[in-house]
PDB file of C-alpha atoms in Angstrom:
ATOM      1  CA  MET W 372       0.127   0.174   0.041  1.00 73.00           C
ATOM      2  CA  ASP W 373       1.188   3.418  -0.797  1.00 87.00           C
ATOM      3  CA  ASN W 374       3.193   5.445   1.898  1.00 93.00           C
ATOM      4  CA  SER W 375       1.153   8.467   1.297  1.00 92.00           C
ATOM      5  CA  VAL W 376      -2.044   7.001   2.031  1.00 91.00           C
ATOM      6  CA  ILE W 377      -1.182   5.382   5.436  1.00 93.00           C
ATOM      7  CA  LEU W 378       0.639   8.880   6.193  1.00 95.00           C
ATOM      8  CA  THR W 379      -2.573  10.626   5.159  1.00 94.00           C
ATOM      9  CA  ILE W 380      -4.733   8.681   7.327  1.00 93.00           C
ATOM     10  CA  ILE W 381      -2.287   8.931  10.212  1.00 95.00           C
ATOM     11  CA  ASP W 382      -2.234  12.489  10.017  1.00 95.00           C
ATOM     12  CA  LEU W 383      -6.217  12.739   9.774  1.00 94.00           C
ATOM     13  CA  ILE W 384      -7.159  10.311  12.623  1.00 93.00           C
ATOM     14  CA  GLY W 385      -4.072   9.216  14.698  1.00 93.00           C
ATOM     15  CA  LYS W 386      -2.137   6.143  14.963  1.00 93.00           C
ATOM     16  CA  LYS W 387      -4.320   4.350  17.383  1.00 91.00           C
ATOM     17  CA  LYS W 388      -7.450   4.639  15.186  1.00 92.00           C
ATOM     18  CA  THR W 389      -5.522   3.972  12.142  1.00 93.00           C
ATOM     19  CA  ASN W 390      -4.638   0.587  13.607  1.00 92.00           C
ATOM     20  CA  SER W 391      -7.910  -0.052  14.429  1.00 90.00           C
ATOM     21  CA  ILE W 392      -9.105   0.559  10.980  1.00 89.00           C
ATOM     22  CA  ILE W 393      -6.358  -1.863   9.879  1.00 89.00           C
ATOM     23  CA  ASP W 394      -7.189  -4.630  12.280  1.00 88.00           C
ATOM     24  CA  ARG W 395     -11.201  -4.476  11.295  1.00 85.00           C
ATOM     25  CA  GLY W 396      -9.756  -4.940   7.543  1.00 84.00           C
ATOM     26  CA  PHE W 397     -11.338  -1.659   6.295  1.00 79.00           C
ATOM     27  CA  LEU W 398      -8.388  -0.616   4.362  1.00 80.00           C
ATOM     28  CA  ASP W 399      -8.024  -3.983   2.511  1.00 69.00           C
ATOM     29  CA  GLU W 400     -11.044  -3.146   0.465  1.00 56.00           C
ATOM     30  CA  ALA W 401      -9.466   0.213  -0.992  1.00 52.00           C
ATOM     31  CA  ILE W 402      -8.274  -0.461  -4.309  1.00 53.00           C
ATOM     32  CA  LYS W 403      -7.402   2.466  -6.029  1.00 61.00           C
ATOM     33  CA  LEU W 404      -6.639   4.474  -2.587  1.00 73.00           C
ATOM     34  CA  ASN W 405      -7.723   7.880  -3.846  1.00 85.00           C
ATOM     35  CA  GLU W 406      -9.689  10.280  -1.417  1.00 89.00           C
ATOM     36  CA  GLU W 407     -13.020   8.545  -2.394  1.00 89.00           C
ATOM     37  CA  ASP W 408     -11.571   5.179  -1.416  1.00 87.00           C
ATOM     38  CA  ILE W 409     -10.161   6.554   1.846  1.00 90.00           C
ATOM     39  CA  LEU W 410     -13.628   8.464   2.489  1.00 91.00           C
ATOM     40  CA  SER W 411     -15.424   5.380   2.146  1.00 88.00           C
ATOM     41  CA  CYS W 412     -12.981   3.410   4.617  1.00 88.00           C
ATOM     42  CA  LEU W 413     -13.793   6.156   7.070  1.00 90.00           C
ATOM     43  CA  LYS W 414     -17.269   5.965   6.622  1.00 91.00           C
ATOM     44  CA  LYS W 415     -17.403   1.975   7.352  1.00 88.00           C
ATOM     45  CA  TYR W 416     -15.197   2.606  10.516  1.00 89.00           C
ATOM     46  CA  LYS W 417     -17.952   5.278  11.808  1.00 90.00           C
ATOM     47  CA  GLU W 418     -20.483   2.235  11.839  1.00 89.00           C
ATOM     48  CA  VAL W 419     -18.329   0.774  14.787  1.00 87.00           C
ATOM     49  CA  ASP W 420     -17.099   3.802  16.299  1.00 87.00           C
ATOM     50  CA  ASN W 421     -20.326   6.302  16.754  1.00 87.00           C
ATOM     51  CA  GLU W 422     -18.113   9.004  18.342  1.00 87.00           C
ATOM     52  CA  PHE W 423     -15.436   8.941  15.219  1.00 89.00           C
ATOM     53  CA  ASP W 424     -15.701  12.367  13.436  1.00 91.00           C
ATOM     54  CA  ILE W 425     -15.479  11.596   9.632  1.00 93.00           C
ATOM     55  CA  PRO W 426     -13.028  14.209   7.735  1.00 94.00           C
ATOM     56  CA  SER W 427     -14.643  15.871   4.704  1.00 95.00           C
ATOM     57  CA  LEU W 428     -13.485  15.135   1.145  1.00 95.00           C
ATOM     58  CA  GLU W 429     -11.770  18.370   0.894  1.00 96.00           C
ATOM     59  CA  GLU W 430      -9.558  17.374   4.108  1.00 96.00           C
ATOM     60  CA  ILE W 431      -8.608  14.150   2.772  1.00 95.00           C
ATOM     61  CA  LYS W 432      -7.821  15.707  -0.607  1.00 95.00           C
ATOM     62  CA  ALA W 433      -5.653  18.274   0.957  1.00 96.00           C
ATOM     63  CA  SER W 434      -4.085  15.884   3.517  1.00 96.00           C
ATOM     64  CA  ILE W 435      -3.061  13.345   0.464  1.00 94.00           C
ATOM     65  CA  GLU W 436      -1.443  16.464  -1.358  1.00 96.00           C
ATOM     66  CA  ASP W 437       0.277  17.086   1.883  1.00 97.00           C
ATOM     67  CA  SER W 438       1.613  13.499   2.626  1.00 96.00           C
ATOM     68  CA  VAL W 439       2.847  13.232  -1.256  1.00 96.00           C
ATOM     69  CA  LYS W 440       5.023  16.374  -0.637  1.00 98.00           C
ATOM     70  CA  VAL W 441       6.502  14.970   2.708  1.00 98.00           C
ATOM     71  CA  LEU W 442       7.470  11.835   0.972  1.00 98.00           C
ATOM     72  CA  LEU W 443       8.902  13.613  -1.945  1.00 98.00           C
ATOM     73  CA  GLU W 444      10.632  16.215   0.288  1.00 98.00           C
ATOM     74  CA  SER W 445      12.109  13.215   2.545  1.00 98.00           C
ATOM     75  CA  GLU W 446      13.357  11.296  -0.686  1.00 98.00           C
ATOM     76  CA  LYS W 447      15.480  14.461  -1.509  1.00 98.00           C
ATOM     77  CA  LEU W 448      17.087  14.284   1.938  1.00 98.00           C
ATOM     78  CA  GLY W 449      17.936  10.569   1.714  1.00 98.00           C
ATOM     79  CA  ILE W 450      14.773   9.756   3.582  1.00 98.00           C
ATOM     80  CA  LYS W 451      12.664   6.583   2.864  1.00 98.00           C
ATOM     81  CA  ALA W 452       9.635   5.420   4.532  1.00 98.00           C
ATOM     82  CA  THR W 453       7.743   1.694   4.754  1.00 97.00           C
ATOM     83  CA  ASN W 454       4.327   0.992   6.170  1.00 96.00           C
ATOM     84  CA  ILE W 455       3.123  -2.398   7.714  1.00 94.00           C
ATOM     85  CA  PHE W 456       1.400  -3.585   4.465  1.00 92.00           C
ATOM     86  CA  ASN W 457       4.866  -3.744   2.737  1.00 93.00           C
ATOM     87  CA  GLU W 458       7.239  -6.846   2.804  1.00 93.00           C
ATOM     88  CA  ASP W 459      10.224  -4.823   3.814  1.00 96.00           C
ATOM     89  CA  PHE W 460       8.562  -3.580   6.972  1.00 97.00           C
ATOM     90  CA  PRO W 461      10.319  -5.201  10.080  1.00 97.00           C
ATOM     91  CA  SER W 462       8.517  -8.025  11.753  1.00 96.00           C
ATOM     92  CA  LYS W 463       9.711  -6.940  15.225  1.00 97.00           C
ATOM     93  CA  LEU W 464       7.805  -3.370  14.872  1.00 97.00           C
ATOM     94  CA  LYS W 465       4.560  -5.291  13.920  1.00 94.00           C
ATOM     95  CA  ASP W 466       4.583  -8.040  16.322  1.00 90.00           C
ATOM     96  CA  ILE W 467       3.858  -5.863  19.346  1.00 92.00           C
ATOM     97  CA  LYS W 468       0.537  -4.903  20.726  1.00 87.00           C
ATOM     98  CA  ASP W 469       1.195  -1.129  20.415  1.00 91.00           C
ATOM     99  CA  ARG W 470       2.841  -1.705  16.818  1.00 95.00           C
ATOM    100  CA  SER W 471       4.132   0.616  14.369  1.00 97.00           C
ATOM    101  CA  ILE W 472       2.385   1.347  10.975  1.00 96.00           C
ATOM    102  CA  LEU W 473       4.725   3.681   9.240  1.00 98.00           C
ATOM    103  CA  ILE W 474       8.438   4.313   9.817  1.00 98.00           C
ATOM    104  CA  PHE W 475      11.064   6.518   8.085  1.00 98.00           C
ATOM    105  CA  TYR W 476      14.502   5.647   7.874  1.00 98.00           C
ATOM    106  CA  ARG W 477      17.814   7.006   6.840  1.00 98.00           C
ATOM    107  CA  GLY W 478      20.461   4.081   6.163  1.00 98.00           C
ATOM    108  CA  ASP W 479      20.124   0.342   5.829  1.00 98.00           C
ATOM    109  CA  LEU W 480      17.068  -1.183   7.038  1.00 98.00           C
ATOM    110  CA  ASN W 481      18.487  -4.687   7.055  1.00 98.00           C
ATOM    111  CA  CYS W 482      20.096  -3.768  10.550  1.00 97.00           C
ATOM    112  CA  LEU W 483      16.197  -3.992  11.822  1.00 98.00           C
ATOM    113  CA  TYR W 484      15.797  -7.714  10.555  1.00 97.00           C
ATOM    114  CA  GLU W 485      18.787  -8.932  12.377  1.00 96.00           C
ATOM    115  CA  LYS W 486      17.718 -11.364  14.955  1.00 95.00           C
ATOM    116  CA  ASN W 487      20.632 -10.541  17.308  1.00 97.00           C
ATOM    117  CA  SER W 488      20.453  -7.042  18.630  1.00 98.00           C
ATOM    118  CA  ILE W 489      20.818  -5.420  22.031  1.00 98.00           C
ATOM    119  CA  ALA W 490      19.488  -1.768  23.413  1.00 98.00           C
ATOM    120  CA  ILE W 491      22.150   0.046  25.224  1.00 98.00           C
ATOM    121  CA  ILE W 492      20.891   2.564  27.076  1.00 98.00           C
ATOM    122  CA  GLY W 493      20.553   5.228  30.244  1.00 98.00           C
ATOM    123  CA  THR W 494      21.035   8.510  31.556  1.00 97.00           C
ATOM    124  CA  ARG W 495      21.937  11.847  29.652  1.00 97.00           C
ATOM    125  CA  THR W 496      24.480  12.526  32.674  1.00 96.00           C
ATOM    126  CA  PRO W 497      26.326   9.508  33.440  1.00 96.00           C
ATOM    127  CA  THR W 498      29.380   9.311  35.631  1.00 96.00           C
ATOM    128  CA  GLU W 499      32.823   9.200  33.820  1.00 95.00           C
ATOM    129  CA  LYS W 500      33.057   5.438  34.637  1.00 96.00           C
ATOM    130  CA  GLY W 501      29.566   4.954  33.375  1.00 96.00           C
ATOM    131  CA  GLU W 502      30.418   6.783  30.056  1.00 97.00           C
ATOM    132  CA  GLN W 503      33.113   4.139  29.593  1.00 97.00           C
ATOM    133  CA  ILE W 504      31.335   1.188  30.750  1.00 97.00           C
ATOM    134  CA  GLY W 505      28.814   2.293  28.201  1.00 98.00           C
ATOM    135  CA  GLU W 506      31.298   2.462  25.325  1.00 98.00           C
ATOM    136  CA  ALA W 507      32.658  -0.752  26.297  1.00 98.00           C
ATOM    137  CA  LEU W 508      29.402  -2.548  26.142  1.00 98.00           C
ATOM    138  CA  GLY W 509      28.713  -1.293  22.784  1.00 98.00           C
ATOM    139  CA  TYR W 510      32.340  -2.510  21.756  1.00 98.00           C
ATOM    140  CA  TYR W 511      31.736  -5.824  23.420  1.00 98.00           C
ATOM    141  CA  TYR W 512      28.535  -6.749  21.847  1.00 98.00           C
ATOM    142  CA  ALA W 513      29.146  -5.519  18.402  1.00 98.00           C
ATOM    143  CA  LYS W 514      32.258  -7.466  18.298  1.00 98.00           C
ATOM    144  CA  GLU W 515      29.818 -10.401  19.438  1.00 98.00           C
ATOM    145  CA  GLY W 516      27.819  -9.871  16.358  1.00 97.00           C
ATOM    146  CA  PHE W 517      25.091  -7.946  17.877  1.00 98.00           C
ATOM    147  CA  VAL W 518      23.317  -4.913  16.437  1.00 98.00           C
ATOM    148  CA  ILE W 519      23.269  -2.208  18.842  1.00 98.00           C
ATOM    149  CA  VAL W 520      20.062  -0.428  19.473  1.00 98.00           C
ATOM    150  CA  SER W 521      19.722   3.042  21.393  1.00 98.00           C
ATOM    151  CA  GLY W 522      18.228   6.499  21.026  1.00 98.00           C
ATOM    152  CA  LEU W 523      21.077   8.851  19.901  1.00 98.00           C
ATOM    153  CA  ALA W 524      20.835  10.794  23.119  1.00 97.00           C
ATOM    154  CA  ASN W 525      23.712  12.253  24.896  1.00 97.00           C
ATOM    155  CA  GLY W 526      25.332  10.166  27.736  1.00 98.00           C
ATOM    156  CA  CYS W 527      24.940   6.327  27.565  1.00 98.00           C
ATOM    157  CA  ASP W 528      23.289   6.270  24.330  1.00 98.00           C
ATOM    158  CA  THR W 529      26.096   8.276  22.634  1.00 98.00           C
ATOM    159  CA  ALA W 530      28.486   5.787  24.485  1.00 98.00           C
ATOM    160  CA  GLY W 531      26.655   2.765  23.244  1.00 98.00           C
ATOM    161  CA  HIS W 532      26.732   3.915  19.541  1.00 98.00           C
ATOM    162  CA  ARG W 533      30.135   4.889  19.675  1.00 98.00           C
ATOM    163  CA  GLY W 534      31.575   1.649  21.138  1.00 98.00           C
ATOM    164  CA  CYS W 535      29.511  -0.293  18.370  1.00 98.00           C
ATOM    165  CA  LEU W 536      31.303   2.108  15.644  1.00 98.00           C
ATOM    166  CA  LYS W 537      34.707   1.679  17.167  1.00 98.00           C
ATOM    167  CA  ALA W 538      34.193  -2.255  16.560  1.00 98.00           C
ATOM    168  CA  ASN W 539      33.163  -1.579  12.876  1.00 98.00           C
ATOM    169  CA  GLY W 540      29.733  -2.860  14.085  1.00 98.00           C
ATOM    170  CA  LYS W 541      26.317  -1.653  13.124  1.00 98.00           C
ATOM    171  CA  THR W 542      24.089   0.402  15.254  1.00 98.00           C
ATOM    172  CA  VAL W 543      20.526   1.637  15.117  1.00 98.00           C
ATOM    173  CA  ALA W 544      19.175   4.870  16.646  1.00 98.00           C
ATOM    174  CA  THR W 545      15.521   5.686  17.299  1.00 98.00           C
ATOM    175  CA  LEU W 546      14.657   9.441  17.358  1.00 98.00           C
ATOM    176  CA  PRO W 547      11.492  11.223  18.730  1.00 98.00           C
ATOM    177  CA  CYS W 548      11.407  13.600  15.805  1.00 98.00           C
ATOM    178  CA  GLY W 549      11.502  13.826  11.860  1.00 98.00           C
ATOM    179  CA  LEU W 550      14.655  12.536  10.443  1.00 98.00           C
ATOM    180  CA  ASP W 551      15.215  15.903   8.902  1.00 98.00           C
ATOM    181  CA  LYS W 552      16.301  16.973  12.672  1.00 95.00           C
ATOM    182  CA  CYS W 553      18.651  15.451  15.140  1.00 95.00           C
ATOM    183  CA  TYR W 554      17.968  15.433  18.675  1.00 95.00           C
ATOM    184  CA  PRO W 555      20.534  16.330  20.268  1.00 95.00           C
ATOM    185  CA  ASN W 556      21.804  18.923  17.596  1.00 95.00           C
ATOM    186  CA  ASP W 557      25.186  18.222  18.840  1.00 95.00           C
ATOM    187  CA  ASN W 558      25.004  14.579  17.648  1.00 98.00           C
ATOM    188  CA  ASN W 559      24.753  15.160  13.992  1.00 97.00           C
ATOM    189  CA  ASP W 560      28.000  13.969  13.024  1.00 98.00           C
ATOM    190  CA  LEU W 561      27.335  10.840  14.950  1.00 98.00           C
ATOM    191  CA  ALA W 562      24.058  10.228  13.274  1.00 98.00           C
ATOM    192  CA  ASP W 563      25.902  10.546   9.896  1.00 98.00           C
ATOM    193  CA  GLU W 564      28.619   8.148  10.948  1.00 98.00           C
ATOM    194  CA  ILE W 565      26.026   5.629  11.697  1.00 98.00           C
ATOM    195  CA  VAL W 566      24.444   5.879   8.344  1.00 98.00           C
ATOM    196  CA  GLU W 567      27.931   5.818   6.649  1.00 98.00           C
ATOM    197  CA  SER W 568      28.984   2.839   8.562  1.00 98.00           C
ATOM    198  CA  GLY W 569      26.064   0.740   7.508  1.00 98.00           C
ATOM    199  CA  GLY W 570      23.753   1.469  10.352  1.00 98.00           C
ATOM    200  CA  CYS W 571      19.984   3.223  10.316  1.00 98.00           C
ATOM    201  CA  LEU W 572      18.500   5.868  11.764  1.00 98.00           C
ATOM    202  CA  ILE W 573      14.505   5.414  12.481  1.00 98.00           C
ATOM    203  CA  SER W 574      11.652   7.389  13.344  1.00 98.00           C
ATOM    204  CA  GLU W 575       7.829   7.216  13.239  1.00 98.00           C
ATOM    205  CA  TYR W 576       7.788  10.947  12.535  1.00 98.00           C
ATOM    206  CA  LYS W 577       7.429  12.738   9.275  1.00 98.00           C
ATOM    207  CA  ILE W 578      10.105  15.387   8.435  1.00 98.00           C
ATOM    208  CA  GLY W 579       9.235  18.571  10.191  1.00 97.00           C
ATOM    209  CA  THR W 580       8.223  17.136  13.638  1.00 97.00           C
ATOM    210  CA  ASN W 581       9.819  18.032  16.509  1.00 97.00           C
ATOM    211  CA  PRO W 582      10.788  16.176  19.657  1.00 97.00           C
ATOM    212  CA  SER W 583       7.976  16.020  22.362  1.00 96.00           C
ATOM    213  CA  SER W 584       7.636  13.951  25.625  1.00 95.00           C
ATOM    214  CA  LYS W 585       5.008  11.864  24.073  1.00 96.00           C
ATOM    215  CA  ASN W 586       7.152  11.140  21.157  1.00 97.00           C
ATOM    216  CA  PHE W 587      10.459  10.130  23.707  1.00 97.00           C
ATOM    217  CA  ILE W 588       8.089   7.571  25.150  1.00 97.00           C
ATOM    218  CA  GLU W 589       6.789   5.903  22.031  1.00 97.00           C
ATOM    219  CA  ARG W 590      10.401   5.853  20.434  1.00 97.00           C
ATOM    220  CA  ASP W 591      11.605   4.277  23.956  1.00 98.00           C
ATOM    221  CA  ARG W 592       9.045   1.096  23.088  1.00 98.00           C
ATOM    222  CA  LEU W 593      10.830   0.946  19.454  1.00 98.00           C
ATOM    223  CA  GLN W 594      14.268   0.154  21.172  1.00 98.00           C
ATOM    224  CA  ALA W 595      12.647  -2.456  23.250  1.00 98.00           C
ATOM    225  CA  ALA W 596      10.787  -3.895  20.570  1.00 98.00           C
ATOM    226  CA  LEU W 597      14.051  -4.145  18.185  1.00 98.00           C
ATOM    227  CA  SER W 598      16.092  -5.718  20.947  1.00 98.00           C
ATOM    228  CA  LEU W 599      16.865  -9.230  22.111  1.00 97.00           C
ATOM    229  CA  GLY W 600      17.284  -7.508  25.643  1.00 98.00           C
ATOM    230  CA  VAL W 601      17.736  -3.985  27.040  1.00 98.00           C
ATOM    231  CA  LEU W 602      20.810  -3.242  29.030  1.00 98.00           C
ATOM    232  CA  VAL W 603      20.932  -0.090  31.346  1.00 98.00           C
ATOM    233  CA  VAL W 604      24.209   1.358  31.782  1.00 98.00           C
ATOM    234  CA  GLU W 605      23.242   3.972  34.336  1.00 97.00           C
ATOM    235  CA  CYS W 606      19.714   5.439  35.290  1.00 97.00           C
ATOM    236  CA  ALA W 607      17.738   7.048  38.122  1.00 96.00           C
ATOM    237  CA  ILE W 608      14.924   5.304  39.746  1.00 96.00           C
ATOM    238  CA  GLU W 609      12.388   7.736  37.843  1.00 95.00           C
ATOM    239  CA  CYS W 610      13.671   8.766  34.263  1.00 95.00           C
ATOM    240  CA  GLY W 611      13.197   8.059  30.733  1.00 95.00           C
ATOM    241  CA  THR W 612      15.380   4.773  30.715  1.00 97.00           C
ATOM    242  CA  MET W 613      12.611   3.275  32.687  1.00 98.00           C
ATOM    243  CA  HIS W 614       9.963   3.680  29.813  1.00 98.00           C
ATOM    244  CA  THR W 615      12.060   1.356  27.731  1.00 98.00           C
ATOM    245  CA  VAL W 616      12.540  -1.112  30.782  1.00 98.00           C
ATOM    246  CA  ARG W 617       8.709  -1.080  31.109  1.00 98.00           C
ATOM    247  CA  PHE W 618       8.254  -1.565  27.330  1.00 98.00           C
ATOM    248  CA  ALA W 619      10.979  -4.430  27.724  1.00 98.00           C
ATOM    249  CA  GLU W 620       9.173  -6.317  30.497  1.00 97.00           C
ATOM    250  CA  ALA W 621       5.921  -6.114  28.485  1.00 97.00           C
ATOM    251  CA  TYR W 622       7.519  -7.732  25.434  1.00 97.00           C
ATOM    252  CA  ASN W 623       9.329 -10.275  27.761  1.00 96.00           C
ATOM    253  CA  LYS W 624      12.841  -9.061  26.791  1.00 96.00           C
ATOM    254  CA  LYS W 625      15.552  -9.734  29.219  1.00 96.00           C
ATOM    255  CA  VAL W 626      16.766  -6.525  31.016  1.00 98.00           C
ATOM    256  CA  ALA W 627      20.297  -6.181  32.717  1.00 98.00           C
ATOM    257  CA  VAL W 628      21.987  -3.338  34.555  1.00 98.00           C
ATOM    258  CA  SER W 629      25.750  -2.596  34.736  1.00 97.00           C
ATOM    259  CA  LEU W 630      27.238  -3.013  38.318  1.00 96.00           C
ATOM    260  CA  HIS W 631      30.410  -1.101  37.918  1.00 90.00           C
ATOM    261  CA  LYS W 632      31.937   0.730  40.931  1.00 86.00           C
ATOM    262  CA  ASP W 633      30.120   3.800  40.735  1.00 86.00           C
ATOM    263  CA  VAL W 634      26.931   2.157  40.908  1.00 86.00           C
ATOM    264  CA  GLU W 635      27.530   1.668  44.677  1.00 82.00           C
ATOM    265  CA  LYS W 636      27.956   5.686  45.080  1.00 86.00           C
ATOM    266  CA  ASP W 637      25.039   7.822  46.222  1.00 87.00           C
ATOM    267  CA  ILE W 638      24.497   9.288  43.176  1.00 91.00           C
ATOM    268  CA  ASP W 639      20.924   9.687  41.702  1.00 92.00           C
ATOM    269  CA  THR W 640      21.664   9.119  38.121  1.00 92.00           C
ATOM    270  CA  VAL W 641      22.772   5.432  39.163  1.00 93.00           C
ATOM    271  CA  LYS W 642      20.250   4.323  41.612  1.00 96.00           C
ATOM    272  CA  GLY W 643      17.948   2.920  39.193  1.00 97.00           C
ATOM    273  CA  ASN W 644      20.548   0.222  38.492  1.00 97.00           C
ATOM    274  CA  LEU W 645      20.343  -0.993  42.202  1.00 95.00           C
ATOM    275  CA  TYR W 646      16.280  -0.461  42.415  1.00 97.00           C
ATOM    276  CA  LEU W 647      16.099  -2.879  39.208  1.00 98.00           C
ATOM    277  CA  LEU W 648      18.265  -5.385  40.624  1.00 96.00           C
ATOM    278  CA  GLU W 649      16.617  -5.058  44.151  1.00 96.00           C
ATOM    279  CA  GLN W 650      13.206  -5.614  42.540  1.00 96.00           C
ATOM    280  CA  LYS W 651      14.650  -8.728  40.783  1.00 97.00           C
ATOM    281  CA  ARG W 652      13.647  -7.081  37.636  1.00 97.00           C
ATOM    282  CA  ALA W 653      16.943  -6.920  36.059  1.00 98.00           C
ATOM    283  CA  ILE W 654      20.077  -9.266  35.904  1.00 97.00           C
ATOM    284  CA  GLY W 655      23.272  -7.702  37.065  1.00 97.00           C
ATOM    285  CA  LEU W 656      26.438  -7.456  35.036  1.00 98.00           C
ATOM    286  CA  LYS W 657      29.540  -6.899  36.754  1.00 96.00           C
ATOM    287  CA  ASP W 658      32.481  -8.130  34.532  1.00 96.00           C
ATOM    288  CA  ILE W 659      33.178  -9.721  31.078  1.00 96.00           C
ATOM    289  CA  ASN W 660      31.961 -13.248  32.550  1.00 97.00           C
ATOM    290  CA  ASP W 661      28.539 -11.602  33.072  1.00 97.00           C
ATOM    291  CA  TYR W 662      28.456  -9.925  29.783  1.00 98.00           C
ATOM    292  CA  LYS W 663      29.244 -13.371  28.271  1.00 97.00           C
ATOM    293  CA  LYS W 664      26.388 -14.959  30.542  1.00 97.00           C
ATOM    294  CA  TYR W 665      23.834 -12.340  29.274  1.00 98.00           C
ATOM    295  CA  LYS W 666      24.810 -12.774  25.692  1.00 97.00           C
ATOM    296  CA  ASN W 667      24.047 -16.476  26.154  1.00 96.00           C
ATOM    297  CA  ILE W 668      20.791 -15.972  27.918  1.00 96.00           C
ATOM    298  CA  LEU W 669      19.953 -13.696  25.064  1.00 97.00           C
ATOM    299  CA  LEU W 670      20.967 -16.277  22.445  1.00 95.00           C
ATOM    300  CA  GLY W 671      18.913 -18.853  24.134  1.00 90.00           C
ATOM    301  CA  TYR W 672      21.781 -20.783  25.617  1.00 70.00           C
ATOM    302  CA  LYS W 673      21.420 -22.915  28.902  1.00 48.00           C
ATOM    303  CA  ILE W 674      23.754 -21.399  31.468  1.00 44.00           C
ATOM    304  CA  TYR W 675      25.144 -23.752  33.964  1.00 37.00           C
ATOM    305  CA  CYS W 676      26.626 -22.008  36.948  1.00 34.00           C
TER     306      CYS W 676
END
């Protein structure tokens, strides 16, 4: 199905209702996929959702024109798109309850098909040791053949991406904004390096979209969905990283936390590590032997202690 049609419907009624329309099979009945077809689909949806406000034909036409323009402008910037109806849409993103419908990407989409992937995430303000550990973890798991997934944020995310690149590995960054932007701005060069090294930048948001609190949470679920496990370098008890942890738990992914020496200090940005361990919600990783054990757990190997 044409990306402009999916983008049009999302813009008109939002992701949640678009998913509902897809689940009920209304979009399957659209053949030409012009404004009349879309209006027909939305009218049928109205039959099962009385509170749904059907947009006018003029609104649909204007939205289609805008969607086509967005996709053309995206292509000029090297940004491609794919939707849930296409064969190249990553199964990891549609096999979750709150699935993606349309993603924009820059780089090699094949990275999202790789089975062996791990999210390395954490606070934007890590300790010096935490930053070193984050880079070391990115390097280690990349050398072990894992795609490294993170969010391109300052701190732990940046360290994980850079460690992966030093190992000549491939890394995926999930962004809370359109791919014509980089958040944060000072990671523009890192974003380009990720793409040039065979990695991928992805977003559910069209060009021109700015970051928002809601977008950060939504992109956190993509990190969990794309990974076999989520590894927290450092985090506070209440922080954005915990969103990714909760998504990982909902998706039955194994969570791990780094237990390097700074974690024992009375620092707010590392207290989350011990909290997750004490709550028995995560596996603690102290050294290379623990890294290997966690790797084997993610790969489904039996561990004999």
